[in-house]
Tab-separated table of C-alpha atoms and ligand atoms in Angstrom:
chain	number	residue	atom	x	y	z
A	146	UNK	CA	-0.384	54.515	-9.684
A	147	UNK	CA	-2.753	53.273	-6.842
A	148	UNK	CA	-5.172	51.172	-9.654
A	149	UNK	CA	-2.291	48.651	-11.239
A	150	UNK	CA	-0.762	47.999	-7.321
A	151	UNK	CA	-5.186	47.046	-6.510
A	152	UNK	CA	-5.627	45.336	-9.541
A	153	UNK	CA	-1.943	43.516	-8.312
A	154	UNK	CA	-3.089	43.069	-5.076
A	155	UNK	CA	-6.547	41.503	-6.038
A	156	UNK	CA	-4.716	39.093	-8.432
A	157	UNK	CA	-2.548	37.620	-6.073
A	158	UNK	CA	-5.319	37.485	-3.054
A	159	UNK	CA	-7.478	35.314	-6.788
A	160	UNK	CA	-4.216	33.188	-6.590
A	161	UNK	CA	-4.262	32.132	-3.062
A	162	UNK	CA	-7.796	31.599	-2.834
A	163	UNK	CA	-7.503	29.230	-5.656
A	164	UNK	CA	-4.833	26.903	-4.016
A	165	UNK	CA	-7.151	26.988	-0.879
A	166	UNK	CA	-9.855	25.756	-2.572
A	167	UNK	CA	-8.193	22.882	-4.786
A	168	UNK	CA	-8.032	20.643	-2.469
A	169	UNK	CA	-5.895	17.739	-3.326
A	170	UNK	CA	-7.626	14.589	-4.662
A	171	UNK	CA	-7.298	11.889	-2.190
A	172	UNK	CA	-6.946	8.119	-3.242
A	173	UNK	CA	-7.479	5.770	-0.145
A	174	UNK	CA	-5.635	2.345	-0.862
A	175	UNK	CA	-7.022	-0.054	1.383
A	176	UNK	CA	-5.175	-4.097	1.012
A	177	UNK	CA	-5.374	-6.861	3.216
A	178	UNK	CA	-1.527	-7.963	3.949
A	179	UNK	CA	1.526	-6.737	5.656
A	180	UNK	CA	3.603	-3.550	4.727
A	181	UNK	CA	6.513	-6.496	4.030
A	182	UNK	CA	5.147	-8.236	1.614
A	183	UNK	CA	5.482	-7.482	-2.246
A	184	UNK	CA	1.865	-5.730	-2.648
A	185	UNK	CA	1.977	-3.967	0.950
A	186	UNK	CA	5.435	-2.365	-0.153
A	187	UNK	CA	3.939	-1.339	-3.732
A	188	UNK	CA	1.369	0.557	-2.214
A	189	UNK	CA	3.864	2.358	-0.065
A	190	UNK	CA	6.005	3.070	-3.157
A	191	UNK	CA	3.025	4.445	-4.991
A	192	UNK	CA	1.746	6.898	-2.248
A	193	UNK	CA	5.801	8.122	-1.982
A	194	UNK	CA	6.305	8.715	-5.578
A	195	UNK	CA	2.673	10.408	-5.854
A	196	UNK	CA	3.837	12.611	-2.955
A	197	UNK	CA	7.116	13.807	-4.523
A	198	UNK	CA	5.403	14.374	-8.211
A	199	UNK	CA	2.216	15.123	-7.189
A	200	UNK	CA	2.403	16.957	-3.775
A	201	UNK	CA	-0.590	19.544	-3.245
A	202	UNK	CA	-2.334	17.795	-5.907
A	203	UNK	CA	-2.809	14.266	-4.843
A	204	UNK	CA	-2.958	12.506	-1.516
A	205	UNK	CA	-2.503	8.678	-1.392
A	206	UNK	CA	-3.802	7.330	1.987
A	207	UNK	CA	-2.790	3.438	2.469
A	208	UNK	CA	-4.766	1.401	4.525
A	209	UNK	CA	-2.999	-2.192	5.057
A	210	UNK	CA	-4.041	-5.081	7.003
A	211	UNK	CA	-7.913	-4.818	6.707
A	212	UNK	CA	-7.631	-1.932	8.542
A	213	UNK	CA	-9.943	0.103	6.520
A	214	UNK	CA	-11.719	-2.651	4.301
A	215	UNK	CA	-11.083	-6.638	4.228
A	216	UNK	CA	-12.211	-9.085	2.163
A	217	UNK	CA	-15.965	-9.259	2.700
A	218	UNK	CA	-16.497	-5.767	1.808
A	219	UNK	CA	-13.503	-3.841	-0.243
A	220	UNK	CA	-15.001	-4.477	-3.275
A	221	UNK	CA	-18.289	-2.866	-2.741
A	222	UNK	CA	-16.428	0.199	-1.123
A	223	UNK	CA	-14.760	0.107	-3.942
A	224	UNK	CA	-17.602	0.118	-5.950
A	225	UNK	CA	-19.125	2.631	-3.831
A	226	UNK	CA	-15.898	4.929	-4.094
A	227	UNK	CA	-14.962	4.786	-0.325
A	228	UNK	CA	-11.836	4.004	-1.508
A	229	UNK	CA	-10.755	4.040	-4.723
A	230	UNK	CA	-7.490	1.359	-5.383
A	231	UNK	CA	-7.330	-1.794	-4.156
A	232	UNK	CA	-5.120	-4.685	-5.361
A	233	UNK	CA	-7.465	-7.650	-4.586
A	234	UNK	CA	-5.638	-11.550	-5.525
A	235	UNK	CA	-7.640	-12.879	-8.669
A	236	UNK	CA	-9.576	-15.126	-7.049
A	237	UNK	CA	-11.656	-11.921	-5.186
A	238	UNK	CA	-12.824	-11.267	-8.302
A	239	UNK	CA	-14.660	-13.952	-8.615
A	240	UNK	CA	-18.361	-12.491	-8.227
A	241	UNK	CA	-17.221	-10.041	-11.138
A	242	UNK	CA	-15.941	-11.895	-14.229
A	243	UNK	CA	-15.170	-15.797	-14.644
A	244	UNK	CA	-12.340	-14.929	-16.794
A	245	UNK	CA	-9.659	-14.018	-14.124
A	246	UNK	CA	-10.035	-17.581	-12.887
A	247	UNK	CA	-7.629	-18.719	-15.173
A	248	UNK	CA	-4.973	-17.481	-12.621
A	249	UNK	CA	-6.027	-20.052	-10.258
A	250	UNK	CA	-5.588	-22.911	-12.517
A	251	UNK	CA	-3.634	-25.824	-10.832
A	252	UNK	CA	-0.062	-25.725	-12.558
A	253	UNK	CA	-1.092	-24.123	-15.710
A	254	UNK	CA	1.450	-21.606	-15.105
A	255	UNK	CA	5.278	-23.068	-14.104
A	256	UNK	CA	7.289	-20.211	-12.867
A	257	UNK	CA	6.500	-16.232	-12.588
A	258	UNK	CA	7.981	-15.371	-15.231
A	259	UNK	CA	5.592	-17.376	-17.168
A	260	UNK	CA	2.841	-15.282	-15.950
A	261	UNK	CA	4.539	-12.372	-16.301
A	262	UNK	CA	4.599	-13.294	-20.243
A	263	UNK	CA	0.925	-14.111	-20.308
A	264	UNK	CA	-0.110	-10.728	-18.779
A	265	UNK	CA	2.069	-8.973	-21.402
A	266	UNK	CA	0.377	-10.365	-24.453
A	267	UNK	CA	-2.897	-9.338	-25.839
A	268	UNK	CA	-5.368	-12.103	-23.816
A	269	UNK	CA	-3.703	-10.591	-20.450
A	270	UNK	CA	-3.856	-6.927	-20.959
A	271	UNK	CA	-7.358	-7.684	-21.904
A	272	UNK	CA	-8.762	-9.318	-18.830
A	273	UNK	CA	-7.530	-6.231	-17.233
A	274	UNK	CA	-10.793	-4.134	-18.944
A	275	UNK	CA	-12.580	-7.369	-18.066
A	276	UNK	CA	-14.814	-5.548	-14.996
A	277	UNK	CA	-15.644	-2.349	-16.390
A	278	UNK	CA	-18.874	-3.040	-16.532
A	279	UNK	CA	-19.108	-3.101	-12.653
A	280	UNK	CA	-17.503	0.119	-12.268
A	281	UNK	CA	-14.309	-1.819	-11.725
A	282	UNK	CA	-10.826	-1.187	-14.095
A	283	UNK	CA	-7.798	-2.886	-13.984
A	284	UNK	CA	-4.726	-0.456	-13.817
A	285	UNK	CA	-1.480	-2.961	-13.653
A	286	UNK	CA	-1.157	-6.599	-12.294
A	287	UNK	CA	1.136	-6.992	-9.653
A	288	UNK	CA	2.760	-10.234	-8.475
A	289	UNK	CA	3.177	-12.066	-5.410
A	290	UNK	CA	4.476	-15.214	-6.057
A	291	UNK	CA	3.768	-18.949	-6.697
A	292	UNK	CA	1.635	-20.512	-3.789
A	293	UNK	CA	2.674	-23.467	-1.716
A	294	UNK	CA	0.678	-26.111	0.749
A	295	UNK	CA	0.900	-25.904	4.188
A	296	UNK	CA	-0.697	-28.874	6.334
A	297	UNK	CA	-0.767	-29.843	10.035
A	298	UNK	CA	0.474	-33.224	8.888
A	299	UNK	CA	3.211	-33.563	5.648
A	300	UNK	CA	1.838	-33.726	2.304
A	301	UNK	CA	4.019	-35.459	-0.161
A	302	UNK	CA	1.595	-37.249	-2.127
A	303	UNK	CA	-1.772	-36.003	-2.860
A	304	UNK	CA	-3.967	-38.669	-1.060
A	305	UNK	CA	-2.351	-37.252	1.704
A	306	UNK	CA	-4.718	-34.276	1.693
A	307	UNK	CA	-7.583	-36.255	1.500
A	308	UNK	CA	-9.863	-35.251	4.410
A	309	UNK	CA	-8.039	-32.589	5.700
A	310	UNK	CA	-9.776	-29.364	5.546
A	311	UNK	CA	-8.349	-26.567	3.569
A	312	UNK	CA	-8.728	-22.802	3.529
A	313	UNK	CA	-9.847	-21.243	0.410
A	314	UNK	CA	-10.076	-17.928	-1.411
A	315	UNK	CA	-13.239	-17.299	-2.440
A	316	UNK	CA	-12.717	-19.350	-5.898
A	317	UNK	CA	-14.667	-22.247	-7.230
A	318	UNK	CA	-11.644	-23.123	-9.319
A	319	UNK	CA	-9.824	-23.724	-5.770
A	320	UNK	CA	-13.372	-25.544	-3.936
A	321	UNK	CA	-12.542	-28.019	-6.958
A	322	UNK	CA	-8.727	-27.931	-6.902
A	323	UNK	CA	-8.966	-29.735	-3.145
A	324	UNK	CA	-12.199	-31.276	-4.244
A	325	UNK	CA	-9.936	-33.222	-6.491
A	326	UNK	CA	-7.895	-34.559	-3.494
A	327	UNK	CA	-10.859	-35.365	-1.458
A	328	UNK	CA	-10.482	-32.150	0.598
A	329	UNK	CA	-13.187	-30.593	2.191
A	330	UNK	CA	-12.556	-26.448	2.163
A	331	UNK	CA	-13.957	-23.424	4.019
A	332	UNK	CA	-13.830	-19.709	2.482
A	333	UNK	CA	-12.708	-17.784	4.638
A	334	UNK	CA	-11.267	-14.039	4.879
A	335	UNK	CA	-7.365	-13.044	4.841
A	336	UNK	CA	-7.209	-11.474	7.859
A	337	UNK	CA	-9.561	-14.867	9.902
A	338	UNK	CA	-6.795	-17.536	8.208
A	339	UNK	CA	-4.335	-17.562	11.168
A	340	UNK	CA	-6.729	-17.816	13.448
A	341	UNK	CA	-8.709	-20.800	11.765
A	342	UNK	CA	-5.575	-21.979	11.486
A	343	UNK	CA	-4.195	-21.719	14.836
A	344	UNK	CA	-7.432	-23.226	16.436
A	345	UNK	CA	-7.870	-25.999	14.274
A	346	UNK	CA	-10.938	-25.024	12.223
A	347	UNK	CA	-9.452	-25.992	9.248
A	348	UNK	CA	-5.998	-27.817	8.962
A	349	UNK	CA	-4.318	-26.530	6.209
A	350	UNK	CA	-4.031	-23.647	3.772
A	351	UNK	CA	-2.047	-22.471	-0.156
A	352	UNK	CA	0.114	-19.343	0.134
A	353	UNK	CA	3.244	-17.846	-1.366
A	354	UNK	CA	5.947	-17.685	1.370
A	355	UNK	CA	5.390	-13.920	1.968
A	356	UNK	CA	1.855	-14.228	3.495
A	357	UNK	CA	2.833	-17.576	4.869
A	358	UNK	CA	5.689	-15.695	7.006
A	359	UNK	CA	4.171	-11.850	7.169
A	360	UNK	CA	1.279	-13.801	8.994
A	361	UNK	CA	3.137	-16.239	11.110
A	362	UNK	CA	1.547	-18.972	9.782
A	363	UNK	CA	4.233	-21.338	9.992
A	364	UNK	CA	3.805	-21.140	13.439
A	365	UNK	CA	0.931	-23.161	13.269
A	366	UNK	CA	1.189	-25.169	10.063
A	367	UNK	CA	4.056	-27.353	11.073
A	368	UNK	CA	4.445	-28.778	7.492
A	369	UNK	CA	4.790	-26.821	4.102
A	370	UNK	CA	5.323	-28.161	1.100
A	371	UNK	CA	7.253	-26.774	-1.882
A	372	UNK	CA	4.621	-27.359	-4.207
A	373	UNK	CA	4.762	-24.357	-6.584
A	374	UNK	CA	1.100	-25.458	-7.641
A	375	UNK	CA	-0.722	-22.398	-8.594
A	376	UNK	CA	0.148	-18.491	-8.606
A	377	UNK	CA	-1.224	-15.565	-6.458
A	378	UNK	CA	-1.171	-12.791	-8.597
A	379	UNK	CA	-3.118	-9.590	-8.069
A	380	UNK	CA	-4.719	-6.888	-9.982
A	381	UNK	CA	-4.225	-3.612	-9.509
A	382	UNK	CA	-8.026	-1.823	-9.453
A	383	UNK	CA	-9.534	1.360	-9.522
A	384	UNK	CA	-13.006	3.014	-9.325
A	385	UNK	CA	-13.677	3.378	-12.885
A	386	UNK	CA	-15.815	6.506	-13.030
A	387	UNK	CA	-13.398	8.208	-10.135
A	388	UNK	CA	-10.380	7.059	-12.319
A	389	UNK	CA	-11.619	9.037	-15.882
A	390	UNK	CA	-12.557	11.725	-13.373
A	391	UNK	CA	-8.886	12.789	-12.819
A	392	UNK	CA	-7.829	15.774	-14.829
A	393	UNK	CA	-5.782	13.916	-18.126
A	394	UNK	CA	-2.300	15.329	-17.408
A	395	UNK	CA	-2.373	14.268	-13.449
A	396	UNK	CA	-4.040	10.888	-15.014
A	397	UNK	CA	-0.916	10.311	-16.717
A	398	UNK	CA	1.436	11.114	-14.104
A	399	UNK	CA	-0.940	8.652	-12.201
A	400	UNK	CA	-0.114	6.096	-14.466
A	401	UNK	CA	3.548	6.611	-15.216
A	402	UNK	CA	4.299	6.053	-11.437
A	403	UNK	CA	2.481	3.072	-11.738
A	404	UNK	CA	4.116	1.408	-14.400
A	405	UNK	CA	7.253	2.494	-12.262
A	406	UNK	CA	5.585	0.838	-9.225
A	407	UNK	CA	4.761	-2.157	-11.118
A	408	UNK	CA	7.985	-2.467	-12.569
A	409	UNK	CA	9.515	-2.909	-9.089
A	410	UNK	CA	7.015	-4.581	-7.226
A	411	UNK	CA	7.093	-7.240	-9.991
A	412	UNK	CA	11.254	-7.617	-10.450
A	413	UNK	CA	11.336	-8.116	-6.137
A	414	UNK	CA	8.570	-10.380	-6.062
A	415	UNK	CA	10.282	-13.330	-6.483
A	416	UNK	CA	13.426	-12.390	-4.205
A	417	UNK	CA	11.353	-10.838	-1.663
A	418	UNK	CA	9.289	-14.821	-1.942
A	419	UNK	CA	12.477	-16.625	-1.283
A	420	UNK	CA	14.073	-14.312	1.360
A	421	UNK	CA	10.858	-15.407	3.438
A	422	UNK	CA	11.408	-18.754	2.764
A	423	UNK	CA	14.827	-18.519	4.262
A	424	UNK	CA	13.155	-16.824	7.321
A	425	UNK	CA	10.543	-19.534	7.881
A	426	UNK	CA	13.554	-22.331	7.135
A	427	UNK	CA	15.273	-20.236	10.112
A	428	UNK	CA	12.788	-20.081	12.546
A	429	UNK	CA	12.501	-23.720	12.789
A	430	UNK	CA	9.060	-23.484	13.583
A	431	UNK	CA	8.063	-25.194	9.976
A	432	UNK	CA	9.408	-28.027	7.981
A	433	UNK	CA	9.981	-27.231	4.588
A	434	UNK	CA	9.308	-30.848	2.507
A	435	UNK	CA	10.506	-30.327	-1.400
A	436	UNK	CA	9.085	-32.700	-3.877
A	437	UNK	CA	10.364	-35.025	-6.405
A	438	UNK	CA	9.559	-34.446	-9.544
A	439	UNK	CA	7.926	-37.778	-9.972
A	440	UNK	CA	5.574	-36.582	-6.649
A	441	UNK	CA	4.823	-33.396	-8.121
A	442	UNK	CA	3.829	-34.862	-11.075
A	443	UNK	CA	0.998	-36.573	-8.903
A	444	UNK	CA	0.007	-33.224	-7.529
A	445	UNK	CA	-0.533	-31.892	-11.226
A	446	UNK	CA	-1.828	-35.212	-12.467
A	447	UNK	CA	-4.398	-35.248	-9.096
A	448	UNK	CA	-5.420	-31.741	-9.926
A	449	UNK	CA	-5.364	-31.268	-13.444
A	450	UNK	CA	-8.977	-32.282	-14.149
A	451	UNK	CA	-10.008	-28.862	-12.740
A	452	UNK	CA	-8.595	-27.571	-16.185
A	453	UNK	CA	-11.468	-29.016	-17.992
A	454	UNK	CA	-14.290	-28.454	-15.438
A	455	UNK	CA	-13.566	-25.344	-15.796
A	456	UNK	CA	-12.567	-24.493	-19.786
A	457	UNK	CA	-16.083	-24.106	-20.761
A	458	UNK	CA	-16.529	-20.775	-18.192
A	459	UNK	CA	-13.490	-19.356	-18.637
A	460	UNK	CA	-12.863	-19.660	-21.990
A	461	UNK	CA	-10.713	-22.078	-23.849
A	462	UNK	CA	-8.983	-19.456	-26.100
A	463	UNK	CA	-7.217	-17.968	-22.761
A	464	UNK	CA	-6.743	-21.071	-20.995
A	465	UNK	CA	-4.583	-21.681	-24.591
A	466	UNK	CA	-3.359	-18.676	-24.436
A	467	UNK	CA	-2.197	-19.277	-20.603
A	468	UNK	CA	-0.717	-22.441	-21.542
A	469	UNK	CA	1.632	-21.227	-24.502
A	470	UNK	CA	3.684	-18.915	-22.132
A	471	UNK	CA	5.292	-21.887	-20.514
A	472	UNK	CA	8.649	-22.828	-22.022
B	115	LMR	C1	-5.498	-14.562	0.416
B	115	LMR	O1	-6.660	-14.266	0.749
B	115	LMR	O2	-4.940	-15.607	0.742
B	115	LMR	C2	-4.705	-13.572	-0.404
B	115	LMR	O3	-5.499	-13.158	-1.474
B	115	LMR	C3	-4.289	-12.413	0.416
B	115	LMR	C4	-3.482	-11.446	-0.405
B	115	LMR	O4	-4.006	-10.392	-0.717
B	115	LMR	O5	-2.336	-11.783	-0.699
């Protein structure tokens, strides 16, 4: 009798070491905005729904506000698998493939949902394998929403940017975007544009209405106008060799809570956008000026050259491909 209750014994103490010693993997999430805006509360979602399905398994640790990482290094600690998901705006991705730049064309795409289509189709799921090679993969894309220019003085035509400086993503499609307008620009980090901002540095900045409010920048950008000119869009990353690391069947959990994540993030995107712009509208601190369609024209006819500048590094079968999407 005493040999099957050791042998029981010894089998269950085998059990408990095991769960000791699987430790849970941990993802660290580090992003540069606010827990209000669409990609701060994606990250959220995604480290809930991992801790209900995955609990004991996987740990999701979200870092927002350049807390952990900001723009001048997440990349190469994501490279470096200090963290291991970011959701970096195209434009970051600059040093790593030419191809994302398309994003950042000046009105190529008109509304969200036209961007939504072009990341659907074949060219847009693509670009998403488009950084492998740097140890870099593209899990989902995620959207923000369509940017708008915010000035010290009102833009409604676009000579009146001309020498007013502009804060930039680290893009050369944007450097020429405000090149075409005769607007000097200065690259600068997320987390340094209020700040630039607020001290004069540079005069005037492009952002959807959730990082224009999350930040407070209306509070020194006394004029914003509705121009709808280009999209910030961002791409959901991982580190490639931690990602095919995961054990398949927690990999696919992974995933399915990200499409579920994605899903969301994307349908309140555009809701979450204008809800902020009701907010800034509010506060009074900002006038909101809304073109004509004859002045926006002028915007897109004053920027559109960038198109060709840059069709010969990006690719002219996507920038095609970008275009047909529109309705
Ligand atoms: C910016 O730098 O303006 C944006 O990319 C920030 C963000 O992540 O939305």
């Amino acid at each position: 009798m005493i040999k099957p209750i050791l042998l029981m014994a010894s089998c269950v103490l085998a059990l408990v070491s095991a769960n000791v010693s699987a430790d849970p993997i941990v993802i660290k999430f580090s992003h540069v905005v606010a827990e209000t805006t669409p990609k701060g509360k994606g990250a959220l979602m995604f480290k809930r729904l991992v801790e209900e399905r995955l609990a004991g398994e996987v740990r999701v640790e979200v870092y927002p506000n350049s807390t952990l990482y900001g723009d001048a290094n997440e990349l190469q600690a994501l490279q470096n698998n200090d963290v291991q998901m970011l959701a970096p705006s195209m434009a970051k991705f600059d040093a790593y493939t030419k191809q994302l730049q398309v994003f950042d064309l000046p009105f190529l795409f008109d509304d969200l949902e036209a961007v939504n289509r072009f990341q659907k189709r074949s060219q847009g799921r693509h670009l998403l394998r488009s950084m492998e090679d740097h140890n870099i993969t593209g899990l989902a894309y995620w959207h923000n929403g369509m940017k708008q220019l915010s000035a010290t003085q009102p833009l409604r035509r676009p000579e009146d940017a001309r020498g007013l400086a502009f804060r930039i993503q680290p893009s050369a499609v944007l450097e020429a975007q405000f090149g075409q307008l005769g607007a000097p620009t200065q690259k600068l980090p997320f987390a340094k544009v209020y700040q630039a901002l607020a001290s004069g540095t540079v005069q005037g900045a492009e952002n959807p209405w959730s990082n224009i409010h999350s930040q407070n920048l209306h509070s020194v950008q006394p004029y914003i106008t509705e121009s709808n000119h280009g999209v910030l869009d961002y791409m959901l990353v991982a580190n490639n060799r931690f990602w095919y690391s995961i054990p398949h069947r927690v990999r696919v959990e992974l995933e399915t809570i990200i499409d579920e994540v994605t899903y969301e993030v994307n349908k309140e995107a555009e809701a979450l956008n204008q809800a902020h712009r009701e907010q800034i509208m509010r506060s009074g601190k900002a006038q909101i000026l809304t073109l004509s369609s004859e002045e926006r024209m002028a915007w897109r006819e004053a920027m559109r050259p960038v198109w060709k500048q840059f069709e010969p590094v990006i690719g002219a079968d996507i920038i095609r491909a970008a275009e047909r999407v529109n309705h």
